[in-house]
Short mmCIF file of C-alpha atoms in Angstrom, two decimals:
data_model
loop_
_atom_site.label_atom_id
_atom_site.label_comp_id
_atom_site.label_asym_id
_atom_site.label_seq_id
_atom_site.Cartn_x
_atom_site.Cartn_y
_atom_site.Cartn_z
CA ALA A 30 0.13 -0.11 -0.12
CA MET A 31 3.45 2.83 0.92
CA ILE A 32 4.87 1.84 -2.82
CA GLN A 33 1.12 2.73 -3.97
CA VAL A 34 0.60 6.11 -2.12
CA ALA A 35 4.48 7.06 -3.03
CA GLY A 36 3.06 6.39 -6.78
CA GLY A 37 5.28 3.46 -8.03
CA ILE A 38 4.10 0.39 -8.95
CA PRO A 39 3.96 -3.06 -7.02
CA MET A 40 5.45 -5.90 -8.43
CA PRO A 41 5.33 -8.64 -5.39
CA VAL A 42 7.89 -11.75 -6.18
CA PRO A 43 6.46 -15.32 -5.38
CA LEU A 44 8.18 -16.52 -2.55
CA SER A 45 8.67 -20.62 -2.76
CA GLU A 46 8.57 -23.64 -0.46
CA GLU A 47 10.62 -24.95 -1.94
CA ASN A 48 13.54 -22.71 -1.76
CA ASN A 49 12.86 -22.35 1.60
CA PHE A 50 10.89 -19.30 1.36
CA SER A 51 13.15 -17.68 -0.36
CA PHE A 52 12.74 -14.93 -3.79
CA ASP A 53 12.03 -17.30 -6.74
CA LEU A 54 15.16 -15.82 -9.01
CA LYS A 55 13.49 -17.43 -11.49
CA ALA A 56 10.54 -14.68 -11.74
CA PHE A 57 12.37 -11.98 -9.58
CA ASP A 58 14.29 -12.17 -13.41
CA THR A 59 10.47 -11.02 -15.35
CA ARG A 60 9.86 -8.54 -12.72
CA VAL A 61 13.06 -6.07 -12.29
CA ASN A 62 13.85 -3.94 -14.84
CA ASP A 63 14.92 -1.07 -15.89
CA ARG A 64 12.17 0.92 -13.79
CA THR A 65 12.18 -0.51 -11.24
CA ARG A 66 13.61 2.06 -8.42
CA LEU A 67 13.54 -0.02 -5.47
CA ILE A 68 13.41 -4.24 -4.69
CA VAL A 69 12.30 -4.30 -0.47
CA LEU A 70 13.56 -7.87 1.21
CA ASN A 71 12.40 -9.41 4.56
CA SER A 72 15.07 -12.07 5.80
CA PRO A 73 14.14 -13.13 8.76
CA ALA A 74 10.77 -12.83 6.74
CA ASN A 75 7.50 -12.16 8.06
CA PRO A 76 5.35 -14.13 7.84
CA THR A 77 6.96 -17.82 6.25
CA GLY A 78 9.81 -17.48 8.83
CA GLY A 79 12.32 -18.07 5.28
CA VAL A 80 15.87 -16.38 5.88
CA ILE A 81 17.06 -15.72 2.30
CA PRO A 82 20.56 -17.14 1.66
CA GLN A 83 23.82 -15.47 0.89
CA ALA A 84 23.91 -16.73 -2.32
CA ASP A 85 20.12 -15.28 -3.30
CA LEU A 86 21.80 -12.38 -1.86
CA GLU A 87 24.83 -11.59 -4.58
CA TYR A 88 22.01 -12.22 -6.83
CA ILE A 89 19.72 -9.65 -5.60
CA ALA A 90 22.57 -7.24 -5.25
CA ALA A 91 23.83 -7.82 -8.86
CA ALA A 92 20.33 -6.99 -10.91
CA ALA A 93 20.65 -3.98 -8.01
CA GLN A 94 23.35 -3.02 -9.51
CA LYS A 95 22.47 -4.10 -13.18
CA HIS A 96 19.62 -1.70 -13.10
CA ASN A 97 20.86 1.21 -10.42
CA CYS A 98 17.59 1.05 -7.83
CA TRP A 99 17.30 0.94 -4.37
CA MET A 100 17.69 -1.44 -0.94
CA ILE A 101 15.00 -1.70 1.43
CA SER A 102 15.81 -4.30 3.91
CA ASP A 103 14.17 -5.27 6.34
CA GLU A 104 16.75 -6.86 9.51
CA VAL A 105 13.62 -6.33 12.71
CA TYR A 106 14.32 -10.41 12.95
CA SER A 107 18.03 -10.53 11.86
CA ARG A 108 18.78 -11.31 15.80
CA LEU A 109 15.64 -14.54 15.75
CA VAL A 110 17.71 -16.80 13.94
CA TYR A 111 17.97 -21.18 15.30
CA ASP A 112 20.14 -23.49 14.97
CA ASN A 113 23.74 -21.17 15.47
CA ASN A 114 22.56 -20.10 11.90
CA ARG A 115 22.97 -15.50 10.89
CA ALA A 116 21.11 -14.29 8.95
CA PRO A 117 23.36 -12.04 5.99
CA SER A 118 22.51 -8.65 5.02
CA ILE A 119 22.46 -6.91 1.40
CA ALA A 120 24.51 -3.90 2.64
CA ALA A 121 27.24 -5.91 3.46
CA LEU A 122 27.90 -6.75 0.05
CA PRO A 123 30.34 -4.43 -2.30
CA GLY A 124 29.01 -1.48 -3.62
CA MET A 125 25.04 -2.07 -1.44
CA VAL A 126 26.09 -0.38 1.08
CA GLU A 127 25.69 3.26 -0.25
CA ARG A 128 22.24 1.55 -1.80
CA THR A 129 20.43 0.21 0.92
CA VAL A 130 18.29 1.05 3.60
CA ILE A 131 18.01 -1.15 6.47
CA ILE A 132 15.20 -0.87 8.88
CA ASP A 133 15.20 -3.05 11.93
CA GLY A 134 13.47 -2.06 15.23
CA PHE A 135 13.11 -2.95 19.17
CA SER A 136 9.66 -4.70 19.04
CA LYS A 137 11.09 -8.40 18.24
CA THR A 138 14.40 -8.29 19.31
CA TYR A 139 13.77 -7.32 22.44
CA ALA A 140 10.11 -7.80 23.37
CA MET A 141 8.98 -4.58 22.73
CA THR A 142 5.84 -4.92 20.56
CA GLY A 143 4.00 -1.98 21.47
CA TRP A 144 6.91 0.45 22.28
CA ARG A 145 6.63 0.93 18.96
CA LEU A 146 10.14 2.35 18.46
CA GLY A 147 12.41 1.67 15.54
CA TYR A 148 15.85 2.94 13.41
CA GLY A 149 16.81 2.79 10.05
CA VAL A 150 20.60 2.94 8.63
CA PHE A 151 21.33 4.88 5.32
CA PRO A 152 23.08 6.73 3.87
CA GLU A 153 23.96 10.19 5.62
CA PHE A 154 22.21 12.14 2.32
CA LEU A 155 19.02 10.72 3.39
CA VAL A 156 19.41 12.15 7.30
CA GLU A 157 17.20 14.90 6.77
CA PRO A 158 14.40 14.12 4.33
CA ILE A 159 13.58 10.77 6.35
CA THR A 160 13.50 12.93 9.15
CA ARG A 161 10.84 15.33 7.89
CA LEU A 162 8.71 12.34 6.72
CA MET A 163 8.59 11.19 10.18
CA THR A 164 7.88 14.58 11.92
CA ASN A 165 5.61 15.30 9.68
CA SER A 166 4.60 11.49 10.03
CA VAL A 167 4.55 10.45 13.38
CA SER A 168 5.79 13.88 14.56
CA CYS A 169 8.37 11.97 16.55
CA THR A 170 8.85 9.16 20.16
CA SER A 171 8.05 9.00 23.83
CA VAL A 172 10.85 9.34 25.71
CA PHE A 173 10.32 6.94 27.51
CA SER A 174 10.20 4.14 24.56
CA GLN A 175 13.50 5.60 23.83
CA MET A 176 14.95 5.08 27.81
CA ALA A 177 13.37 1.69 27.63
CA ALA A 178 15.95 1.04 24.09
CA ILE A 179 19.26 2.43 25.50
CA ALA A 180 18.54 0.50 28.62
CA ALA A 181 17.89 -2.80 25.83
CA LEU A 182 21.20 -2.15 23.98
CA GLU A 183 23.59 -1.13 26.83
CA GLY A 184 22.65 -3.83 29.17
CA PRO A 185 22.68 -7.72 29.01
CA GLN A 186 22.38 -9.60 25.66
CA ASP A 187 21.59 -12.81 27.62
CA SER A 188 18.03 -12.49 28.01
CA VAL A 189 18.05 -12.69 23.88
CA GLY A 190 20.04 -16.13 24.21
CA VAL A 191 17.52 -17.05 26.55
CA MET A 192 14.34 -16.56 24.77
CA MET A 193 16.19 -18.19 21.53
CA GLU A 194 15.93 -21.00 23.42
CA GLU A 195 12.77 -21.71 24.52
CA PHE A 196 11.88 -20.46 20.87
CA THR A 197 13.46 -22.74 19.88
CA LYS A 198 11.28 -25.45 21.71
CA ARG A 199 8.40 -23.16 20.61
CA ARG A 200 9.22 -24.26 17.51
CA ASP A 201 10.45 -28.29 16.93
CA LEU A 202 6.83 -28.71 19.23
CA VAL A 203 4.18 -26.86 16.46
CA VAL A 204 6.26 -27.46 13.46
CA ALA A 205 5.87 -31.38 14.74
CA GLY A 206 2.24 -30.72 15.89
CA LEU A 207 1.04 -29.39 12.90
CA ASN A 208 3.16 -31.96 10.80
CA SER A 209 1.04 -34.71 12.54
CA LEU A 210 -2.00 -33.59 11.95
CA PRO A 211 -4.23 -34.78 8.30
CA GLY A 212 -3.50 -32.87 5.55
CA VAL A 213 -1.63 -30.65 7.05
CA THR A 214 2.45 -30.21 5.86
CA CYS A 215 4.98 -27.97 7.63
CA PRO A 216 8.76 -26.95 6.64
CA THR A 217 10.88 -25.87 9.54
CA PRO A 218 11.75 -22.13 9.73
CA ASN A 219 14.85 -21.33 9.63
CA GLY A 220 14.30 -17.45 11.45
CA ALA A 221 12.04 -15.26 13.30
CA PHE A 222 8.87 -16.89 15.40
CA TYR A 223 6.55 -18.20 12.68
CA VAL A 224 5.49 -21.20 10.53
CA PHE A 225 3.87 -21.11 7.56
CA PRO A 226 2.23 -24.62 7.41
CA ASN A 227 1.01 -25.96 3.55
CA ILE A 228 -2.24 -26.79 4.14
CA THR A 229 -3.72 -27.01 -0.01
CA GLY A 230 -3.99 -31.50 1.77
CA THR A 231 -7.15 -29.98 3.41
CA GLY A 232 -9.55 -28.91 0.53
CA MET A 233 -9.13 -26.12 2.06
CA SER A 234 -7.98 -22.27 1.30
CA SER A 235 -5.67 -20.28 2.73
CA SER A 236 -9.01 -17.91 4.01
CA GLU A 237 -12.20 -21.65 4.86
CA PHE A 238 -9.27 -23.28 6.78
CA ALA A 239 -8.32 -19.43 8.47
CA ARG A 240 -12.56 -19.18 8.68
CA LYS A 241 -13.13 -22.74 10.75
CA ALA A 242 -10.09 -22.82 12.75
CA MET A 243 -11.29 -19.24 14.55
CA TYR A 244 -15.08 -20.09 14.52
CA GLU A 245 -15.03 -24.43 15.37
CA ALA A 246 -11.03 -24.16 17.28
CA GLY A 247 -11.28 -20.60 19.16
CA VAL A 248 -7.88 -20.83 18.25
CA ALA A 249 -5.99 -17.21 15.99
CA LEU A 250 -4.35 -18.03 12.50
CA LEU A 251 -3.52 -15.85 9.47
CA ALA A 252 -4.39 -16.40 5.81
CA GLY A 253 -1.83 -16.59 4.12
CA THR A 254 -3.42 -14.26 1.32
CA ALA A 255 -3.50 -11.88 3.41
CA PHE A 256 0.16 -11.29 2.64
CA GLY A 257 -0.37 -11.75 -1.09
CA LYS A 258 -2.64 -13.53 -3.66
CA PHE A 259 0.58 -16.12 -3.20
CA GLY A 260 -0.14 -16.79 0.39
CA ASP A 261 -2.98 -19.20 -1.71
CA GLY A 262 -3.17 -22.19 0.26
CA TYR A 263 -0.78 -21.69 3.69
CA VAL A 264 -1.52 -19.70 6.65
CA ARG A 265 0.17 -18.35 9.49
CA ILE A 266 0.64 -19.44 12.68
CA SER A 267 2.25 -17.29 15.88
CA PHE A 268 4.96 -19.07 18.16
CA ALA A 269 4.95 -16.33 20.42
CA ASN A 270 2.82 -17.89 23.01
CA SER A 271 3.44 -20.33 25.88
CA GLN A 272 4.26 -24.20 25.02
CA ALA A 273 1.40 -25.20 27.29
CA ASN A 274 -1.25 -22.48 24.56
CA LEU A 275 0.27 -23.92 22.20
CA THR A 276 0.28 -27.42 21.95
CA GLU A 277 -3.56 -26.89 22.95
CA ALA A 278 -4.18 -24.97 19.96
CA ILE A 279 -2.70 -27.75 17.67
CA GLU A 280 -5.40 -30.44 19.05
CA ARG A 281 -7.56 -27.90 18.57
CA LEU A 282 -6.97 -27.49 14.80
CA ARG A 283 -7.02 -31.67 14.72
CA ASN A 284 -10.07 -32.42 16.80
CA ILE A 285 -11.54 -29.82 13.49
CA LEU A 286 -9.74 -31.72 11.24
#
């Protein structure tokens, strides 16, 4: 929607399950050209939990340089990566820091979702226009949020590791549970705290599955189509909840399936 507000034309690129929900590079090639002004990445990703691998980033970076376009790299889940892996940033590739805007924030790493506090990393000449945009769109950030963010950055970081240990347990619990349901297959996400199971085997569309889960099982999840047409056949489930509640949710889904 914001691309359209800015007068641009959005060109969505499918993220394929077969490619661990990274870019479909063949489809990407058909969408990027000399009219492309901006490529937007989100890795680790909402809703899929996918992490774009280094080789794909190098391919995308080469296209950005060839067509002289900018990057926005949403890296708000960058520290929520599993199995001792890291999520590479396209800004670290040669020639990319000069044309990349990194978007990050405190919501995910530091569990400050309601504080609405984020930040960007970008070339210095963008500071003045982005400051003007923020001043006129959201005015300013509350002081207590800023003080909390400073405490988060300067304080001990061990809580992040502790939380990732718990998220790993929740991830494994939910993936195993979903894969035990009839008509559902669920790949293991590499980052964030979402699973994006394939529900085509149930014979339902994404919206039908989401409605049935809500009204018959009392389980809140999102249809994949909430994130675009390529999300049909999938639903998004957040596992930012207790293991007890997640186990209950799986059993409720089992009962309606």
